[in-house]
Amino acid sequence: MKRFALAAAVLVCLSACTPTKEILYRVFLFGTMKEPATMLGDDGRTYHFSNIASDSSLPSEGRVAALLDAYEKGENENYTAQLLSFAVPLCVEPVECSTPEEDAALGDAPIRMDDGIVSGGHLNMICTVMLEQDSEAKHEVNLQVVQGASTDTLHVVLRHSITPEGSEGSGEWTEFPFYASFPIADRVPEGQTTILEIKWLWDEEWNKVCVPVKK
C-alpha cells in the first residue's frame, strides 16, 4: 500500500492584460495538463493558454484546478483562453487495505469534505484538515476504497494521518483548505449508474454523502 504526503494547494493568481477580444465565458474547473500551457478540461474542451510565460509555475502535466476566460473557439472544441488563477490539487490513487495494520496506518485524524464533483474520471474535492502552528508533523491524506455488501455502490473514505516529527507545535490549530483529485474511473462500471458513498471524520463524528455516478 502506498501512502502520500499532503501538499498545500495554494491558488496561484496570474497577472496579465485583459484580452481585447470578447470573452465567451469564464469558468472554474478541474482538468489535466497535456503539455505546457495546454489543458484538457473536465468539460471535454481543450484550452490553450495565451498568457503563460516560459518560466511560469504552471505544470506541464498532471491535474490542475483552474479559473479561466475562454475568448476564441477553434476546431474540435479547442479554445484560446487566458488563465486567471490555478491550484495543483493533491492527486493520488485510491488505496485498499488488506490488513488491520494497513487500515490503522491511514490514520483517524479529522478531515472534512467541503464540496465535491465527479468529472474527468476523478473525484474532485475541496477538503479541510486541522494544522498545528509551528509543528513539523507530517500529514498524509488518502482516499480509501472499502468493499461493501452492495455491488452497485462504491464506498470510499477520506483518511488523514498525522505523524509526529521534530518539536511539538504551538498548540494553536487552524483550518487548512486544499484541493484533491482522486482517479476513480477504473472503479466505476461502464454503462451503468453507481452510487458513490463518501465518508469522512470531523468533530469526532462520521459524515456521509451519496451521489450517483455514471461512466
PDB file of C-alpha atoms in Angstrom:
ATOM      1  CA  MET A   1       0.000   0.000   0.000  1.00  0.00           C
ATOM      2  CA  LYS A   2       1.383   3.379  -0.956  1.00  0.00           C
ATOM      3  CA  ARG A   3       0.859   6.495   1.151  1.00  0.00           C
ATOM      4  CA  PHE A   4       1.271  10.104   0.113  1.00  0.00           C
ATOM      5  CA  ALA A   5       2.128  13.338   1.857  1.00  0.00           C
ATOM      6  CA  LEU A   6      -0.306  16.221   1.848  1.00  0.00           C
ATOM      7  CA  ALA A   7       0.836  19.159  -0.240  1.00  0.00           C
ATOM      8  CA  ALA A   8      -0.576  22.636   0.085  1.00  0.00           C
ATOM      9  CA  ALA A   9      -2.765  23.506  -2.870  1.00  0.00           C
ATOM     10  CA  VAL A  10      -2.484  27.278  -2.976  1.00  0.00           C
ATOM     11  CA  LEU A  11      -4.452  29.195  -5.558  1.00  0.00           C
ATOM     12  CA  VAL A  12      -1.887  30.979  -7.723  1.00  0.00           C
ATOM     13  CA  CYS A  13      -3.031  34.186  -9.381  1.00  0.00           C
ATOM     14  CA  LEU A  14      -1.516  35.234 -12.682  1.00  0.00           C
ATOM     15  CA  SER A  15      -1.078  38.845 -13.686  1.00  0.00           C
ATOM     16  CA  ALA A  16      -1.815  39.544 -17.317  1.00  0.00           C
ATOM     17  CA  CYS A  17      -3.514  42.089 -19.505  1.00  0.00           C
ATOM     18  CA  THR A  18      -7.202  41.655 -20.101  1.00  0.00           C
ATOM     19  CA  PRO A  19      -7.739  40.220 -23.587  1.00  0.00           C
ATOM     20  CA  THR A  20      -9.076  42.716 -26.100  1.00  0.00           C
ATOM     21  CA  LYS A  21     -11.266  40.079 -27.717  1.00  0.00           C
ATOM     22  CA  GLU A  22     -14.725  39.383 -26.357  1.00  0.00           C
ATOM     23  CA  ILE A  23     -14.770  36.787 -23.613  1.00  0.00           C
ATOM     24  CA  LEU A  24     -17.018  33.848 -24.438  1.00  0.00           C
ATOM     25  CA  TYR A  25     -17.306  32.660 -20.835  1.00  0.00           C
ATOM     26  CA  ARG A  26     -15.488  32.411 -17.504  1.00  0.00           C
ATOM     27  CA  VAL A  27     -15.294  29.044 -15.746  1.00  0.00           C
ATOM     28  CA  PHE A  28     -13.613  27.346 -12.804  1.00  0.00           C
ATOM     29  CA  LEU A  29     -12.978  23.669 -13.441  1.00  0.00           C
ATOM     30  CA  PHE A  30     -10.588  20.784 -12.954  1.00  0.00           C
ATOM     31  CA  GLY A  31      -8.551  19.477 -15.838  1.00  0.00           C
ATOM     32  CA  THR A  32      -5.414  17.634 -16.903  1.00  0.00           C
ATOM     33  CA  MET A  33      -2.383  19.364 -18.379  1.00  0.00           C
ATOM     34  CA  LYS A  34      -1.380  17.766 -21.690  1.00  0.00           C
ATOM     35  CA  GLU A  35       1.618  19.936 -22.497  1.00  0.00           C
ATOM     36  CA  PRO A  36       2.930  23.338 -21.414  1.00  0.00           C
ATOM     37  CA  ALA A  37       0.071  25.887 -21.392  1.00  0.00           C
ATOM     38  CA  THR A  38      -2.481  23.350 -22.722  1.00  0.00           C
ATOM     39  CA  MET A  39      -5.150  21.813 -20.519  1.00  0.00           C
ATOM     40  CA  LEU A  40      -7.834  19.252 -21.303  1.00  0.00           C
ATOM     41  CA  GLY A  41     -10.709  20.415 -19.144  1.00  0.00           C
ATOM     42  CA  ASP A  42     -13.089  18.005 -17.489  1.00  0.00           C
ATOM     43  CA  ASP A  43     -15.767  19.627 -19.665  1.00  0.00           C
ATOM     44  CA  GLY A  44     -14.193  17.895 -22.693  1.00  0.00           C
ATOM     45  CA  ARG A  45     -12.725  21.104 -24.111  1.00  0.00           C
ATOM     46  CA  THR A  46      -9.038  21.799 -24.708  1.00  0.00           C
ATOM     47  CA  TYR A  47      -7.782  25.176 -23.517  1.00  0.00           C
ATOM     48  CA  HIS A  48      -4.633  26.791 -24.911  1.00  0.00           C
ATOM     49  CA  PHE A  49      -3.460  29.497 -22.508  1.00  0.00           C
ATOM     50  CA  SER A  50      -2.105  32.561 -24.289  1.00  0.00           C
ATOM     51  CA  ASN A  51      -0.775  34.320 -21.196  1.00  0.00           C
ATOM     52  CA  ILE A  52       1.625  31.691 -19.788  1.00  0.00           C
ATOM     53  CA  ALA A  53       5.300  32.652 -19.745  1.00  0.00           C
ATOM     54  CA  SER A  54       8.057  30.089 -20.164  1.00  0.00           C
ATOM     55  CA  ASP A  55       9.048  30.474 -16.507  1.00  0.00           C
ATOM     56  CA  SER A  56       5.503  30.023 -15.185  1.00  0.00           C
ATOM     57  CA  SER A  57       4.914  27.677 -12.263  1.00  0.00           C
ATOM     58  CA  LEU A  58       2.012  26.094 -14.144  1.00  0.00           C
ATOM     59  CA  PRO A  59       2.896  22.386 -14.524  1.00  0.00           C
ATOM     60  CA  SER A  60       3.019  20.779 -17.979  1.00  0.00           C
ATOM     61  CA  GLU A  61       1.336  17.551 -16.840  1.00  0.00           C
ATOM     62  CA  GLY A  62      -0.969  16.314 -14.123  1.00  0.00           C
ATOM     63  CA  ARG A  63      -4.165  17.633 -12.607  1.00  0.00           C
ATOM     64  CA  VAL A  64      -4.944  21.312 -12.018  1.00  0.00           C
ATOM     65  CA  ALA A  65      -7.879  23.364 -10.795  1.00  0.00           C
ATOM     66  CA  ALA A  66      -8.159  26.434 -12.989  1.00  0.00           C
ATOM     67  CA  LEU A  67     -10.079  29.683 -13.273  1.00  0.00           C
ATOM     68  CA  LEU A  68     -10.014  30.842 -16.885  1.00  0.00           C
ATOM     69  CA  ASP A  69     -11.567  33.058 -19.520  1.00  0.00           C
ATOM     70  CA  ALA A  70     -12.256  31.461 -22.888  1.00  0.00           C
ATOM     71  CA  TYR A  71     -12.297  34.015 -25.683  1.00  0.00           C
ATOM     72  CA  GLU A  72     -11.866  32.249 -29.010  1.00  0.00           C
ATOM     73  CA  LYS A  73     -13.149  28.882 -30.234  1.00  0.00           C
ATOM     74  CA  GLY A  74     -11.226  26.840 -32.781  1.00  0.00           C
ATOM     75  CA  GLU A  75     -11.914  23.449 -34.317  1.00  0.00           C
ATOM     76  CA  ASN A  76     -12.733  20.291 -32.380  1.00  0.00           C
ATOM     77  CA  GLU A  77     -13.559  22.044 -29.106  1.00  0.00           C
ATOM     78  CA  ASN A  78     -10.208  23.828 -28.908  1.00  0.00           C
ATOM     79  CA  TYR A  79     -10.280  27.228 -27.223  1.00  0.00           C
ATOM     80  CA  THR A  80      -7.806  30.041 -26.817  1.00  0.00           C
ATOM     81  CA  ALA A  81      -8.030  31.109 -23.192  1.00  0.00           C
ATOM     82  CA  GLN A  82      -6.485  33.237 -20.501  1.00  0.00           C
ATOM     83  CA  LEU A  83      -5.602  31.501 -17.243  1.00  0.00           C
ATOM     84  CA  LEU A  84      -6.564  33.749 -14.328  1.00  0.00           C
ATOM     85  CA  SER A  85      -5.522  31.504 -11.430  1.00  0.00           C
ATOM     86  CA  PHE A  86      -4.782  27.868 -10.734  1.00  0.00           C
ATOM     87  CA  ALA A  87      -4.024  25.356  -7.993  1.00  0.00           C
ATOM     88  CA  VAL A  88      -2.317  21.980  -8.133  1.00  0.00           C
ATOM     89  CA  PRO A  89      -4.528  19.534  -6.218  1.00  0.00           C
ATOM     90  CA  LEU A  90      -3.445  16.551  -4.204  1.00  0.00           C
ATOM     91  CA  CYS A  91      -3.825  13.748  -6.764  1.00  0.00           C
ATOM     92  CA  VAL A  92      -3.149  10.158  -5.706  1.00  0.00           C
ATOM     93  CA  GLU A  93      -4.533   6.734  -6.490  1.00  0.00           C
ATOM     94  CA  PRO A  94      -7.181   5.409  -4.073  1.00  0.00           C
ATOM     95  CA  VAL A  95      -5.944   2.692  -1.730  1.00  0.00           C
ATOM     96  CA  GLU A  96      -7.383  -0.542  -0.370  1.00  0.00           C
ATOM     97  CA  CYS A  97      -6.300  -2.170   2.871  1.00  0.00           C
ATOM     98  CA  SER A  98      -5.749  -5.905   3.236  1.00  0.00           C
ATOM     99  CA  THR A  99      -4.673  -5.964   6.891  1.00  0.00           C
ATOM    100  CA  PRO A 100      -5.699  -4.175  10.105  1.00  0.00           C
ATOM    101  CA  GLU A 101      -2.212  -2.666  10.253  1.00  0.00           C
ATOM    102  CA  GLU A 102      -2.614  -1.062   6.836  1.00  0.00           C
ATOM    103  CA  ASP A 103      -6.005   0.312   7.861  1.00  0.00           C
ATOM    104  CA  ALA A 104      -4.605   1.774  11.085  1.00  0.00           C
ATOM    105  CA  ALA A 105      -1.713   3.384   9.183  1.00  0.00           C
ATOM    106  CA  LEU A 106      -4.186   5.548   7.232  1.00  0.00           C
ATOM    107  CA  GLY A 107      -5.000   7.377  10.447  1.00  0.00           C
ATOM    108  CA  ASP A 108      -8.103   8.787  12.060  1.00  0.00           C
ATOM    109  CA  ALA A 109      -7.219  12.488  12.222  1.00  0.00           C
ATOM    110  CA  PRO A 110     -10.090  14.849  11.324  1.00  0.00           C
ATOM    111  CA  ILE A 111     -10.715  15.741   7.697  1.00  0.00           C
ATOM    112  CA  ARG A 112     -13.724  17.431   6.096  1.00  0.00           C
ATOM    113  CA  MET A 113     -15.123  17.434   2.586  1.00  0.00           C
ATOM    114  CA  ASP A 114     -16.448  20.941   1.915  1.00  0.00           C
ATOM    115  CA  ASP A 115     -17.531  20.428  -1.684  1.00  0.00           C
ATOM    116  CA  GLY A 116     -17.030  17.955  -4.480  1.00  0.00           C
ATOM    117  CA  ILE A 117     -17.801  16.933  -8.029  1.00  0.00           C
ATOM    118  CA  VAL A 118     -17.121  13.876 -10.169  1.00  0.00           C
ATOM    119  CA  SER A 119     -15.659  14.912 -13.517  1.00  0.00           C
ATOM    120  CA  GLY A 120     -12.955  13.791 -15.888  1.00  0.00           C
ATOM    121  CA  GLY A 121     -12.927  10.348 -14.286  1.00  0.00           C
ATOM    122  CA  HIS A 122     -11.876  11.881 -10.945  1.00  0.00           C
ATOM    123  CA  LEU A 123     -13.479  12.624  -7.621  1.00  0.00           C
ATOM    124  CA  ASN A 124     -12.586  16.303  -7.228  1.00  0.00           C
ATOM    125  CA  MET A 125     -12.977  17.927  -3.838  1.00  0.00           C
ATOM    126  CA  ILE A 126     -12.293  20.888  -1.626  1.00  0.00           C
ATOM    127  CA  CYS A 127     -11.217  19.473   1.736  1.00  0.00           C
ATOM    128  CA  THR A 128     -10.115  20.852   5.092  1.00  0.00           C
ATOM    129  CA  VAL A 129      -7.759  19.481   7.739  1.00  0.00           C
ATOM    130  CA  MET A 130      -6.505  20.946  11.008  1.00  0.00           C
ATOM    131  CA  LEU A 131      -2.848  22.022  11.167  1.00  0.00           C
ATOM    132  CA  GLU A 132      -0.940  22.948  14.285  1.00  0.00           C
ATOM    133  CA  GLN A 133       1.113  26.112  14.003  1.00  0.00           C
ATOM    134  CA  ASP A 134       4.902  25.736  14.225  1.00  0.00           C
ATOM    135  CA  SER A 135       4.617  21.955  14.046  1.00  0.00           C
ATOM    136  CA  GLU A 136       6.852  19.771  11.895  1.00  0.00           C
ATOM    137  CA  ALA A 137       4.416  16.885  11.953  1.00  0.00           C
ATOM    138  CA  LYS A 138       3.801  15.075   8.677  1.00  0.00           C
ATOM    139  CA  HIS A 139       0.258  14.975   7.280  1.00  0.00           C
ATOM    140  CA  GLU A 140      -0.945  12.368   4.802  1.00  0.00           C
ATOM    141  CA  VAL A 141      -4.323  12.154   3.070  1.00  0.00           C
ATOM    142  CA  ASN A 142      -5.709   9.161   1.203  1.00  0.00           C
ATOM    143  CA  LEU A 143      -8.962   8.034  -0.328  1.00  0.00           C
ATOM    144  CA  GLN A 144      -9.658   4.525   0.949  1.00  0.00           C
ATOM    145  CA  VAL A 145     -11.848   2.156  -1.058  1.00  0.00           C
ATOM    146  CA  VAL A 146     -13.849  -0.159   1.200  1.00  0.00           C
ATOM    147  CA  GLN A 147     -15.509  -3.282  -0.119  1.00  0.00           C
ATOM    148  CA  GLY A 148     -19.230  -3.175   0.646  1.00  0.00           C
ATOM    149  CA  ALA A 149     -22.100  -5.619   0.506  1.00  0.00           C
ATOM    150  CA  SER A 150     -23.747  -3.872  -2.449  1.00  0.00           C
ATOM    151  CA  THR A 151     -22.173  -4.265  -5.893  1.00  0.00           C
ATOM    152  CA  ASP A 152     -23.805  -1.082  -7.194  1.00  0.00           C
ATOM    153  CA  THR A 153     -22.160   1.154  -4.560  1.00  0.00           C
ATOM    154  CA  LEU A 154     -18.576   2.387  -4.455  1.00  0.00           C
ATOM    155  CA  HIS A 155     -17.681   3.004  -0.803  1.00  0.00           C
ATOM    156  CA  VAL A 156     -14.811   5.441  -0.189  1.00  0.00           C
ATOM    157  CA  VAL A 157     -13.480   7.066   2.982  1.00  0.00           C
ATOM    158  CA  LEU A 158     -11.304  10.163   3.286  1.00  0.00           C
ATOM    159  CA  ARG A 159      -8.455   9.317   5.662  1.00  0.00           C
ATOM    160  CA  HIS A 160      -5.971  11.662   7.312  1.00  0.00           C
ATOM    161  CA  SER A 161      -2.925  10.702   9.355  1.00  0.00           C
ATOM    162  CA  ILE A 162      -0.545  12.868  11.392  1.00  0.00           C
ATOM    163  CA  THR A 163       2.939  11.561  12.124  1.00  0.00           C
ATOM    164  CA  PRO A 164       4.729  13.465  14.920  1.00  0.00           C
ATOM    165  CA  GLU A 165       8.144  14.607  13.759  1.00  0.00           C
ATOM    166  CA  GLY A 166      10.502  17.100  15.374  1.00  0.00           C
ATOM    167  CA  SER A 167       9.405  19.510  18.064  1.00  0.00           C
ATOM    168  CA  GLU A 168       5.828  19.999  19.157  1.00  0.00           C
ATOM    169  CA  GLY A 169       3.879  22.908  17.787  1.00  0.00           C
ATOM    170  CA  SER A 170       2.439  25.967  19.466  1.00  0.00           C
ATOM    171  CA  GLY A 171      -0.810  24.266  20.462  1.00  0.00           C
ATOM    172  CA  GLU A 172      -2.729  26.610  18.163  1.00  0.00           C
ATOM    173  CA  TRP A 173      -4.693  24.785  15.454  1.00  0.00           C
ATOM    174  CA  THR A 174      -6.054  26.326  12.264  1.00  0.00           C
ATOM    175  CA  GLU A 175      -8.166  25.032   9.405  1.00  0.00           C
ATOM    176  CA  PHE A 176      -6.243  24.326   6.213  1.00  0.00           C
ATOM    177  CA  PRO A 177      -8.295  24.014   2.978  1.00  0.00           C
ATOM    178  CA  PHE A 178      -6.895  22.256  -0.078  1.00  0.00           C
ATOM    179  CA  TYR A 179      -7.958  20.745  -3.403  1.00  0.00           C
ATOM    180  CA  ALA A 180      -7.866  16.993  -4.006  1.00  0.00           C
ATOM    181  CA  SER A 181      -8.473  14.939  -7.148  1.00  0.00           C
ATOM    182  CA  PHE A 182      -8.673  11.139  -6.929  1.00  0.00           C
ATOM    183  CA  PRO A 183      -8.959   8.974 -10.091  1.00  0.00           C
ATOM    184  CA  ILE A 184     -11.965   6.647  -9.817  1.00  0.00           C
ATOM    185  CA  ALA A 185     -12.846   5.894 -13.459  1.00  0.00           C
ATOM    186  CA  ASP A 186     -11.447   2.350 -13.264  1.00  0.00           C
ATOM    187  CA  ARG A 187     -13.699   1.614 -10.288  1.00  0.00           C
ATOM    188  CA  VAL A 188     -16.966   2.629 -11.955  1.00  0.00           C
ATOM    189  CA  PRO A 189     -18.556   0.018 -14.275  1.00  0.00           C
ATOM    190  CA  GLU A 190     -19.166   1.060 -17.872  1.00  0.00           C
ATOM    191  CA  GLY A 191     -22.715   1.892 -18.897  1.00  0.00           C
ATOM    192  CA  GLN A 192     -24.414   1.722 -15.514  1.00  0.00           C
ATOM    193  CA  THR A 193     -25.163   4.067 -12.641  1.00  0.00           C
ATOM    194  CA  THR A 194     -23.108   3.526  -9.489  1.00  0.00           C
ATOM    195  CA  ILE A 195     -23.775   5.118  -6.118  1.00  0.00           C
ATOM    196  CA  LEU A 196     -20.651   6.796  -4.774  1.00  0.00           C
ATOM    197  CA  GLU A 197     -20.687   6.864  -0.966  1.00  0.00           C
ATOM    198  CA  ILE A 198     -18.136   9.252   0.554  1.00  0.00           C
ATOM    199  CA  LYS A 199     -17.423   9.237   4.290  1.00  0.00           C
ATOM    200  CA  TRP A 200     -15.172  11.409   6.443  1.00  0.00           C
ATOM    201  CA  LEU A 201     -14.497  12.010  10.151  1.00  0.00           C
ATOM    202  CA  TRP A 202     -14.829  15.554  11.505  1.00  0.00           C
ATOM    203  CA  ASP A 203     -15.503  16.815  15.033  1.00  0.00           C
ATOM    204  CA  GLU A 204     -15.435  13.182  16.197  1.00  0.00           C
ATOM    205  CA  GLU A 205     -18.481  12.401  14.045  1.00  0.00           C
ATOM    206  CA  TRP A 206     -18.758  10.432  10.836  1.00  0.00           C
ATOM    207  CA  ASN A 207     -20.306  12.281   7.912  1.00  0.00           C
ATOM    208  CA  LYS A 208     -21.566  10.715   4.703  1.00  0.00           C
ATOM    209  CA  VAL A 209     -22.852  11.792   1.311  1.00  0.00           C
ATOM    210  CA  CYS A 210     -24.088   9.608  -1.554  1.00  0.00           C
ATOM    211  CA  VAL A 211     -24.164  10.668  -5.218  1.00  0.00           C
ATOM    212  CA  PRO A 212     -24.989   8.758  -8.417  1.00  0.00           C
ATOM    213  CA  VAL A 213     -22.126   8.361 -10.892  1.00  0.00           C
ATOM    214  CA  LYS A 214     -22.312   7.047 -14.463  1.00  0.00           C
ATOM    215  CA  LYS A 215     -19.426   6.447 -16.834  1.00  0.00           C
TER     216      LYS A 215
END
